[in-house]
Coordinates of C-alpha atoms and ligand atoms in Angstrom, one line a residue:
M1 CA -0.3 -0.3 -0.1
N2 CA 1.1 3.5 -0.5
R3 CA 2.1 5.2 2.7
R4 CA 0.2 8.1 1.6
E5 CA -3.2 5.6 1.1
K6 CA -5.8 6.3 4.1
E7 CA -7.1 3.6 5.8
P8 CA -10.7 3.5 7.6
I9 CA -10.1 1.9 10.5
A10 CA -12.5 1.1 13.5
I11 CA -11.0 1.0 17.3
F12 CA -12.8 -1.3 20.2
G13 CA -11.9 0.3 23.3
A14 CA -11.9 4.2 24.0
G15 CA -9.0 4.0 27.3
W16 CA -5.8 4.5 26.9
V17 CA -4.8 2.2 24.1
G18 CA -7.8 2.6 21.8
L19 CA -8.3 6.5 22.5
V20 CA -4.7 7.2 21.7
T21 CA -4.2 4.1 18.9
G22 CA -7.7 6.0 17.3
A23 CA -5.8 9.9 17.9
C24 CA -2.5 9.3 16.4
F25 CA -4.2 7.3 13.5
A26 CA -6.5 10.3 12.8
E27 CA -3.7 12.6 13.2
L28 CA -2.0 10.8 10.1
G29 CA -4.8 11.5 8.2
H30 CA -6.9 7.9 8.5
E31 CA -10.7 8.3 9.1
V32 CA -11.2 6.4 12.3
T33 CA -14.4 4.8 14.4
V34 CA -13.9 4.7 17.7
R35 CA -16.2 2.0 19.8
D36 CA -16.6 1.8 23.5
I37 CA -19.9 0.3 25.7
V38 CA -19.4 3.0 28.5
P39 CA -22.1 5.7 27.0
E40 CA -20.5 8.4 29.2
K41 CA -17.6 8.1 27.8
V42 CA -19.0 8.4 24.4
E43 CA -20.7 11.3 25.4
K44 CA -17.9 12.9 26.8
L45 CA -16.0 12.3 23.7
R46 CA -18.8 13.2 21.3
A47 CA -18.8 16.9 23.5
G48 CA -15.0 17.1 22.8
G49 CA -13.8 16.0 26.5
V50 CA -11.6 12.6 27.1
S51 CA -12.7 11.0 30.4
F52 CA -8.6 10.2 31.6
F53 CA -5.5 11.9 32.1
E54 CA -2.8 11.8 29.4
P55 CA -1.2 14.6 28.4
G56 CA -1.4 15.9 25.1
L57 CA -4.5 13.5 24.1
A58 CA -7.5 16.0 24.5
E59 CA -5.3 18.5 22.0
L60 CA -4.9 15.7 19.5
V61 CA -8.3 14.3 19.5
E62 CA -9.5 17.6 19.6
R63 CA -7.2 18.3 16.6
N64 CA -8.2 15.7 14.4
R65 CA -11.9 15.9 15.3
E66 CA -12.8 16.0 11.3
R67 CA -11.3 12.0 11.1
L68 CA -13.0 10.9 14.5
R69 CA -16.1 9.3 15.1
F70 CA -17.5 7.9 18.6
T71 CA -20.4 5.5 18.9
L72 CA -22.0 2.7 20.9
D73 CA -22.6 0.4 18.1
A74 CA -20.5 -2.4 17.3
A75 CA -21.9 -2.9 14.0
E76 CA -21.5 1.0 12.6
A77 CA -17.6 0.8 13.7
A78 CA -17.1 -2.5 11.7
Q79 CA -19.4 -1.7 8.8
A80 CA -17.2 1.9 8.9
A81 CA -13.4 0.2 8.4
E82 CA -11.5 -2.8 7.3
L83 CA -9.0 -2.4 9.7
L84 CA -10.5 -3.5 13.2
F85 CA -8.1 -2.7 16.1
V86 CA -9.0 -4.6 19.5
C87 CA -8.1 -2.3 22.1
V88 CA -10.1 -3.5 25.0
D89 CA -9.2 -4.5 28.5
T90 CA -7.5 -7.9 29.7
P91 CA -7.2 -7.5 33.0
P92 CA -6.4 -10.0 36.0
T93 CA -8.8 -12.7 37.1
Y94 CA -8.6 -14.0 40.4
S95 CA -6.3 -17.2 39.0
G96 CA -3.8 -14.1 37.9
D97 CA -4.7 -15.2 34.1
A98 CA -5.6 -12.6 31.8
D99 CA -9.5 -12.4 31.4
L100 CA -10.5 -12.3 27.8
S101 CA -14.0 -11.6 28.0
R102 CA -14.3 -8.4 26.7
V103 CA -11.4 -9.8 23.3
W104 CA -14.7 -12.3 23.0
T105 CA -17.2 -9.7 23.1
V106 CA -15.9 -7.8 20.9
I107 CA -15.4 -10.9 18.7
D108 CA -19.0 -11.7 18.9
E109 CA -20.5 -8.6 18.6
L110 CA -18.5 -8.5 15.1
P111 CA -21.3 -8.0 12.1
S112 CA -21.1 -10.9 9.1
L113 CA -19.0 -8.1 7.2
D114 CA -19.8 -9.2 3.4
R115 CA -16.1 -7.9 2.5
R116 CA -12.6 -8.6 3.4
A117 CA -11.8 -7.0 6.8
I118 CA -8.6 -7.7 9.4
L119 CA -9.3 -7.8 13.2
V120 CA -5.9 -6.2 14.9
M121 CA -5.5 -7.3 18.0
K122 CA -3.4 -4.9 20.7
S123 CA -4.6 -5.7 23.2
T124 CA -2.1 -7.6 25.8
V125 CA -3.0 -11.5 25.2
P126 CA -1.6 -14.8 26.3
V127 CA 0.1 -16.5 23.7
G128 CA -2.4 -18.7 22.2
T129 CA -5.1 -16.0 21.9
G130 CA -4.3 -15.6 18.2
E131 CA -5.1 -19.5 17.1
K132 CA -8.0 -19.0 19.6
V133 CA -10.1 -15.7 17.8
R134 CA -8.8 -17.5 14.4
A135 CA -10.5 -20.6 14.8
A136 CA -13.8 -18.4 16.6
L137 CA -14.1 -16.7 13.6
E138 CA -14.3 -19.8 11.2
T139 CA -16.8 -21.4 13.8
R140 CA -18.7 -17.4 13.3
G141 CA -18.5 -17.8 9.5
L142 CA -16.0 -15.4 9.0
S143 CA -13.0 -17.1 7.5
H144 CA -12.5 -13.8 5.3
I145 CA -11.4 -11.4 8.0
G146 CA -8.0 -11.8 8.4
Y147 CA -6.2 -11.7 12.0
V148 CA -2.9 -9.5 13.0
S149 CA -0.9 -9.1 16.6
N150 CA 0.2 -5.7 16.3
P151 CA 0.8 -5.2 20.7
E152 CA 1.3 -1.5 22.0
F153 CA 4.4 -0.5 24.1
L154 CA 2.9 3.1 24.7
A155 CA 3.7 3.9 28.2
E156 CA 1.0 6.1 30.3
G157 CA 2.2 9.6 30.7
G158 CA 3.9 9.8 27.2
A159 CA 1.7 8.2 25.3
V160 CA 1.2 10.2 22.1
R161 CA 5.0 10.5 22.1
D162 CA 5.5 7.0 22.5
F163 CA 3.2 6.1 19.6
L164 CA 3.8 8.2 17.2
N165 CA 7.9 7.7 17.4
P166 CA 7.7 4.1 18.8
D167 CA 11.0 1.7 19.7
R168 CA 9.3 -0.9 17.1
V169 CA 6.3 -2.0 15.5
V170 CA 5.7 -6.0 15.8
V171 CA 3.4 -7.1 13.5
G172 CA 1.9 -11.0 13.4
A173 CA 0.2 -12.3 11.0
F174 CA -1.4 -15.5 10.0
A175 CA -1.2 -13.9 6.2
D176 CA 2.0 -11.6 4.7
A177 CA -0.9 -9.3 2.9
D178 CA -2.1 -8.8 5.8
G179 CA 0.4 -8.1 8.1
D180 CA 2.2 -5.9 5.3
R181 CA -1.6 -4.0 5.6
V182 CA -1.0 -3.5 9.3
A183 CA 2.5 -2.2 8.9
A184 CA 1.8 0.3 6.2
L185 CA 0.3 2.0 8.9
Y186 CA 3.4 2.5 10.6
E187 CA 5.1 4.1 7.6
G188 CA 7.0 7.4 7.9
M189 CA 7.3 6.5 11.6
N190 CA 10.7 5.3 11.6
A191 CA 10.7 2.3 13.9
P192 CA 11.9 -1.2 12.8
V193 CA 9.1 -3.2 12.1
V194 CA 9.5 -7.0 13.9
R195 CA 8.0 -9.2 11.4
A196 CA 6.9 -13.0 13.2
D197 CA 4.2 -15.2 13.8
I198 CA 1.5 -14.6 16.0
A199 CA 2.8 -16.7 18.7
S200 CA 5.8 -15.0 18.3
A201 CA 3.8 -11.5 18.2
E202 CA 2.3 -12.2 21.2
M203 CA 5.1 -13.0 23.1
I204 CA 7.4 -9.9 22.2
K205 CA 4.9 -8.0 24.2
L206 CA 4.9 -10.1 27.8
A207 CA 8.4 -10.6 27.4
A208 CA 9.0 -7.1 27.4
N209 CA 6.7 -5.9 30.2
A210 CA 8.4 -8.9 32.3
F211 CA 12.2 -8.2 31.2
L212 CA 11.2 -4.4 32.5
A213 CA 9.0 -5.4 35.7
T214 CA 12.3 -8.0 36.5
R215 CA 14.7 -4.7 36.5
I216 CA 12.6 -2.5 38.6
S217 CA 12.8 -5.7 41.3
F218 CA 16.3 -5.8 40.6
I219 CA 17.2 -2.4 41.0
N220 CA 14.9 -2.6 44.2
E221 CA 16.6 -5.5 46.0
I222 CA 20.1 -3.8 45.5
A223 CA 18.9 -1.0 46.7
N224 CA 17.4 -3.0 49.8
V225 CA 21.1 -4.4 50.0
C226 CA 22.5 -0.8 49.9
E227 CA 20.5 -0.3 53.0
A228 CA 22.2 -2.9 54.6
T229 CA 25.6 -1.8 53.7
G230 CA 25.6 1.9 53.3
A231 CA 26.0 2.1 49.6
D232 CA 23.5 4.7 48.0
V233 CA 21.8 2.9 44.7
V234 CA 21.4 6.3 43.0
R235 CA 25.2 6.3 42.6
V236 CA 24.9 2.5 42.1
A237 CA 22.3 2.4 39.3
E238 CA 24.4 5.8 37.1
G239 CA 27.3 3.2 37.2
V240 CA 25.1 0.4 36.5
G241 CA 23.2 1.9 33.8
L242 CA 25.9 3.5 31.8
D243 CA 27.6 0.0 30.9
H244 CA 26.3 0.5 27.6
R245 CA 24.9 -3.8 27.7
L246 CA 22.5 -2.7 30.2
G247 CA 21.6 1.1 29.7
P248 CA 20.0 3.3 32.3
H249 CA 16.8 2.4 32.0
F250 CA 14.6 1.1 34.7
L251 CA 17.1 1.5 37.2
R252 CA 15.5 3.7 39.6
A253 CA 14.6 2.1 42.8
G254 CA 11.6 3.0 45.0
V255 CA 8.0 1.4 46.2
G256 CA 7.8 -0.7 43.3
Y257 CA 6.3 -1.0 40.6
G258 CA 2.0 -0.6 39.7
G259 CA 0.0 0.7 36.7
S260 CA -2.6 -1.4 34.5
C261 CA 0.1 -3.4 33.0
F262 CA 3.6 -4.5 34.6
P263 CA 1.5 -6.3 37.4
K264 CA -1.1 -8.1 35.4
D265 CA 1.2 -9.0 32.6
T266 CA 3.8 -10.5 34.9
S267 CA 1.5 -12.1 36.6
A268 CA -0.5 -13.3 33.3
L269 CA 2.7 -14.6 32.0
K270 CA 3.7 -16.6 34.9
Q271 CA 0.5 -18.8 34.6
L272 CA 0.8 -18.6 31.2
A273 CA 4.1 -21.0 31.8
S274 CA 2.8 -22.5 35.0
N275 CA -0.4 -23.4 32.8
S276 CA 1.8 -25.2 30.1
G277 CA 3.5 -26.8 32.7
Y278 CA 6.5 -24.6 33.4
H279 CA 7.3 -23.2 36.8
F280 CA 8.5 -19.2 35.9
Q281 CA 11.0 -19.3 38.9
L282 CA 12.7 -16.0 38.0
L283 CA 9.3 -14.1 37.3
S284 CA 7.8 -15.6 40.7
A285 CA 10.2 -13.6 42.1
V286 CA 10.2 -10.6 40.7
I287 CA 6.3 -10.4 41.5
E288 CA 7.4 -11.2 45.2
V289 CA 9.6 -8.4 45.3
N290 CA 7.8 -6.7 44.6
E291 CA 4.9 -6.8 46.7
L292 CA 7.7 -7.1 49.8
Q293 CA 8.9 -3.6 48.0
K294 CA 5.4 -1.7 48.8
R295 CA 5.5 -2.8 52.4
R296 CA 9.1 -1.3 53.5
V297 CA 7.9 2.4 53.4
I298 CA 6.0 1.0 57.0
K299 CA 9.6 0.0 58.3
K300 CA 11.0 3.5 57.6
L301 CA 8.2 5.0 58.9
E302 CA 8.7 3.1 62.2
K303 CA 11.7 3.4 62.3
H304 CA 11.2 7.3 62.9
L305 CA 8.0 7.6 64.4
G306 CA 7.8 3.4 66.6
R307 CA 4.4 2.5 66.5
L308 CA 1.9 4.0 63.7
R309 CA -1.1 4.2 65.9
G310 CA -2.6 7.4 66.0
K311 CA 0.1 8.7 64.3
T312 CA -1.0 11.1 60.7
I313 CA 0.9 10.4 57.6
A314 CA 0.9 12.2 54.2
L315 CA 1.4 10.1 50.6
L316 CA 2.4 12.8 48.0
G317 CA 1.1 11.0 45.0
L318 CA -1.5 8.2 44.4
A319 CA -1.4 7.3 40.7
F320 CA 0.5 4.7 40.0
K321 CA 3.4 7.1 38.2
A322 CA 3.4 10.9 37.6
N323 CA 1.6 12.3 34.7
T324 CA -1.2 9.8 34.5
D325 CA -4.5 9.7 36.6
D326 CA -4.6 5.7 36.2
M327 CA -4.8 3.9 40.3
R328 CA -4.7 0.8 39.1
E329 CA -2.3 -1.1 40.9
A330 CA -1.0 1.7 42.3
P331 CA 1.2 1.3 44.9
S332 CA -0.3 3.9 46.9
I333 CA -3.2 1.6 47.9
V334 CA -1.2 -1.3 49.1
L335 CA 0.8 1.4 51.4
A336 CA -2.5 3.5 52.8
S337 CA -4.4 0.3 53.2
R338 CA -1.0 -0.9 55.3
L339 CA -1.0 2.2 57.3
L340 CA -4.2 2.3 58.4
A341 CA -4.3 -1.1 59.5
E342 CA -1.6 0.1 62.0
G343 CA -3.8 2.7 63.2
A344 CA -2.4 6.2 61.3
H345 CA -4.4 8.9 59.8
V346 CA -3.6 8.6 56.1
R347 CA -4.5 12.1 54.3
A348 CA -3.4 11.8 50.7
Y349 CA -2.9 14.3 48.0
D350 CA -2.2 13.6 43.8
P351 CA -2.3 16.6 41.8
V352 CA -4.5 14.7 39.4
A353 CA -5.7 11.1 40.1
D354 CA -8.8 10.7 42.7
A355 CA -8.4 7.2 44.6
G356 CA -12.4 7.6 45.2
D357 CA -13.6 5.0 47.4
I358 CA -10.8 2.5 46.7
V359 CA -9.0 3.6 50.3
R360 CA -11.8 3.8 52.7
G361 CA -10.7 5.6 55.6
M362 CA -8.1 7.6 53.6
S363 CA -9.0 11.5 53.6
S364 CA -8.0 13.2 50.4
C365 CA -6.6 16.8 50.4
E366 CA -6.2 19.6 47.9
S367 CA -2.8 20.5 48.2
M368 CA 0.7 19.2 49.5
A369 CA 0.9 21.7 52.0
D370 CA -2.7 20.5 53.2
A371 CA -1.4 17.2 53.3
V372 CA 1.7 17.4 55.4
R373 CA 0.5 20.4 58.0
G374 CA 0.2 18.4 61.2
A375 CA 2.1 15.3 60.2
D376 CA 4.2 13.7 61.6
A377 CA 6.0 12.1 58.6
A378 CA 5.6 13.2 54.3
V379 CA 6.0 9.9 52.2
I380 CA 6.5 10.4 48.3
V381 CA 4.7 8.0 46.7
T382 CA 4.2 9.3 43.1
E383 CA 7.1 10.9 41.7
W384 CA 5.1 14.2 40.2
D385 CA 7.7 17.2 39.7
E386 CA 5.7 19.6 42.0
F387 CA 6.6 17.7 44.9
R388 CA 10.6 18.6 44.4
S389 CA 9.5 21.6 46.2
L390 CA 8.9 20.2 49.4
L391 CA 12.3 21.2 51.2
T392 CA 11.1 24.1 52.3
D393 CA 11.2 26.2 55.8
E394 CA 7.1 26.8 55.7
I395 CA 6.5 22.9 55.2
R396 CA 8.9 21.9 57.6
D397 CA 7.2 24.4 60.0
S398 CA 4.0 23.0 59.3
M399 CA 4.8 19.4 60.0
S400 CA 4.2 18.2 63.5
R401 CA 7.6 16.1 62.1
P402 CA 9.8 17.0 59.7
L403 CA 10.3 13.9 58.2
V404 CA 10.1 13.2 54.8
V405 CA 10.2 8.9 53.6
D406 CA 10.8 9.3 49.8
G407 CA 9.7 6.4 48.2
R408 CA 10.7 7.8 44.8
N409 CA 14.2 9.2 45.6
L410 CA 13.1 12.4 43.8
L411 CA 14.9 14.6 46.4
D412 CA 18.3 15.1 47.2
P413 CA 19.5 13.8 50.7
E414 CA 21.5 16.3 51.7
A415 CA 19.4 19.5 50.4
A416 CA 16.8 17.7 52.8
A417 CA 19.3 17.7 55.5
S418 CA 20.5 21.3 55.0
A419 CA 16.7 22.0 55.0
G420 CA 15.7 20.6 58.6
F421 CA 14.3 17.3 57.5
T422 CA 14.9 14.1 58.2
Y423 CA 15.4 12.5 55.5
E424 CA 14.5 8.4 54.4
G425 CA 14.6 7.5 50.5
I426 CA 15.5 4.2 49.2
G427 CA 18.8 2.6 49.4
R428 CA 20.4 5.3 50.2
G429 CA 23.0 4.0 52.6
V430 CA 21.2 4.1 55.6
S431 CA 19.4 0.6 56.9
A432 CA 16.0 1.3 57.5
L433 CA 15.7 -1.6 59.8
E434 CA 18.3 -0.6 62.3
A435 CA 17.7 0.1 65.6
L436 CA 15.9 3.3 66.4
P437 CA 18.6 5.7 66.8
E438 CA 19.2 7.4 70.4
T439 CA 17.3 10.6 69.2
A440 CA 14.1 9.1 67.7
E441 CA 11.3 9.5 69.8
R442 CA 9.5 6.2 70.7
D443 CA 6.2 5.9 71.0
T444 CA 5.3 4.0 74.7
E445 CA 1.8 4.9 74.4
F446 CA 0.1 2.1 72.6
A447 CA 3.7 -0.3 73.7
E448 CA 2.6 -3.6 74.1
Ligands
NAD501 N1 -2.2 1.2 29.4 C1 -1.2 0.7 28.6 O1 -0.7 1.8 29.5 C2 -1.4 -0.1 27.9 C3 -0.1 -0.1 27.3 C4 0.2 -1.2 26.5 C5 -0.8 -1.8 26.1 N2 -2.2 -2.0 27.1 C6 -3.0 -2.8 27.2 O2 -4.0 -2.7 26.2 C7 -5.2 -3.1 26.4 C8 -6.1 -2.2 26.9 O3 -5.6 -1.2 28.0 P1 -6.3 0.1 28.4 O4 -5.4 0.8 29.7 O5 -6.7 1.2 27.3 O6 -7.6 -0.4 28.9 P2 -8.6 0.7 29.4 O7 -9.4 0.5 30.4 O8 -8.2 1.9 29.8 O9 -9.8 0.8 28.0 C9 -10.4 0.1 28.1 C10 -11.3 0.2 27.1 O10 -12.1 -0.7 26.4 C11 -13.8 -0.5 26.7 N3 -14.6 -1.7 26.5 C12 -14.4 -2.7 26.9 N4 -15.4 -3.8 26.6 C13 -15.3 -3.4 25.4 C14 -16.5 -3.7 24.1 N5 -16.7 -5.0 24.0 N6 -16.1 -3.2 22.7 C15 -15.7 -1.7 23.1 N7 -14.8 -1.1 24.0 C16 -14.8 -2.1 25.1 C17 -14.1 -0.3 27.7 O11 -15.1 0.3 28.6 C18 -12.5 0.9 28.4 O12 -12.9 1.9 27.9 C19 -5.1 -4.2 27.8 O13 -4.8 -5.1 27.2 C20 -3.4 -3.4 28.2 O14 -3.2 -4.6 28.8 C21 -2.1 -1.2 28.3

């Protein structure tokens, strides 16, 4: 296909992946129809709004309004296009496997198209899904519909940039011609295109996320050993990351990974292996390390505050990372729940994310200053830029104790000390588990 030729495209799912994919393809000149099942989402999109926070996305949707249509009607979307992108959510089930029910609904709702079309899977799915979808299409008498696996690698917070400047485009196809047609959509993006069989394309996505999660758990383990031995993980990561064989990315120690992808995709890959008779030991450890990492902040607080019952803890940041309002699997949820279970009062502030009633008993604040006022400690949970300005005299004086637990290593420990704060980072050379220092006030009130 000539790269200037425009394709009519349908997108199923107006979430992070679907809306970004739709808006970006519209930006590239294609006619796009986006279908979702949530009436409020579709109404809001029709009225020019976007129901979640993703930098640049609302502007992109607005700019391409002429080429973007939104509908609740699956048949309308499918009839309007020859390339049908599946971008629905594939959340984890109780067993840890991926829940493909929304994918199957899309297949079930496809009208009996009387022309050739290609179903393009962008949702993250277990290896083997393409084969199953192929069989389901045959059963439905839709053998003239092709199938291509085209996993998405965008990261929330920079989703539009990532989509338009991908590191690579992965295209797995049963028929080369179908793969060519999908690959052609990305021409001009200057990205290598990896052509593969369907199973390998599906595995590339799962392996990439598992590898990124492994790097995070790895550097968190190094951070924990740094705390026990007096090294500084920030310097260590810098020195390690300059090795061209390793690179600097995903080597920031912190409170663990969260979000809608890493936890579910690592779990889905672990279960996929296990269902296939293989015990993926390394990945099991990566997941366990991450769970433990979220809880280590409690020990750091206890080191300075003693028992946490009755203490007021300010959580700075709720979203699983900066520049998003996505709360799915955010470490803040585990942290807040643990603090509440210890009897602490928890006050939280996030510039955009709203915890709603995910954590009952936590109060929400309108600003960083509100959250920390009178608090016994401030915990940086999300690496929002705004929290870099924490170290002021006003903030210090407004706190009951000027204790900062920096769960993202956002601040400079020396600057924090000079500003009169007691500072605890992650892996910054001081053992969180060591005995209480002489000067720390012990909480004897509730001592057993
Ligand atoms: N969020 C990310 O950063 C990211 C990155 C890469 C890949 N992925 C993968 O992409 C997929 C989508 O993720 P997301 O974060 O965009 O999810 P999301 O929850 O933000 O959006 C999914 C949307 O699909 C809609 N939907 C559900 N059933 C539908 C149906 N039958 N027809 C049309 N719409 C339907 C939902 O209402 C929702 O709006 C997942 O498999 C995810 O793992 C996500």
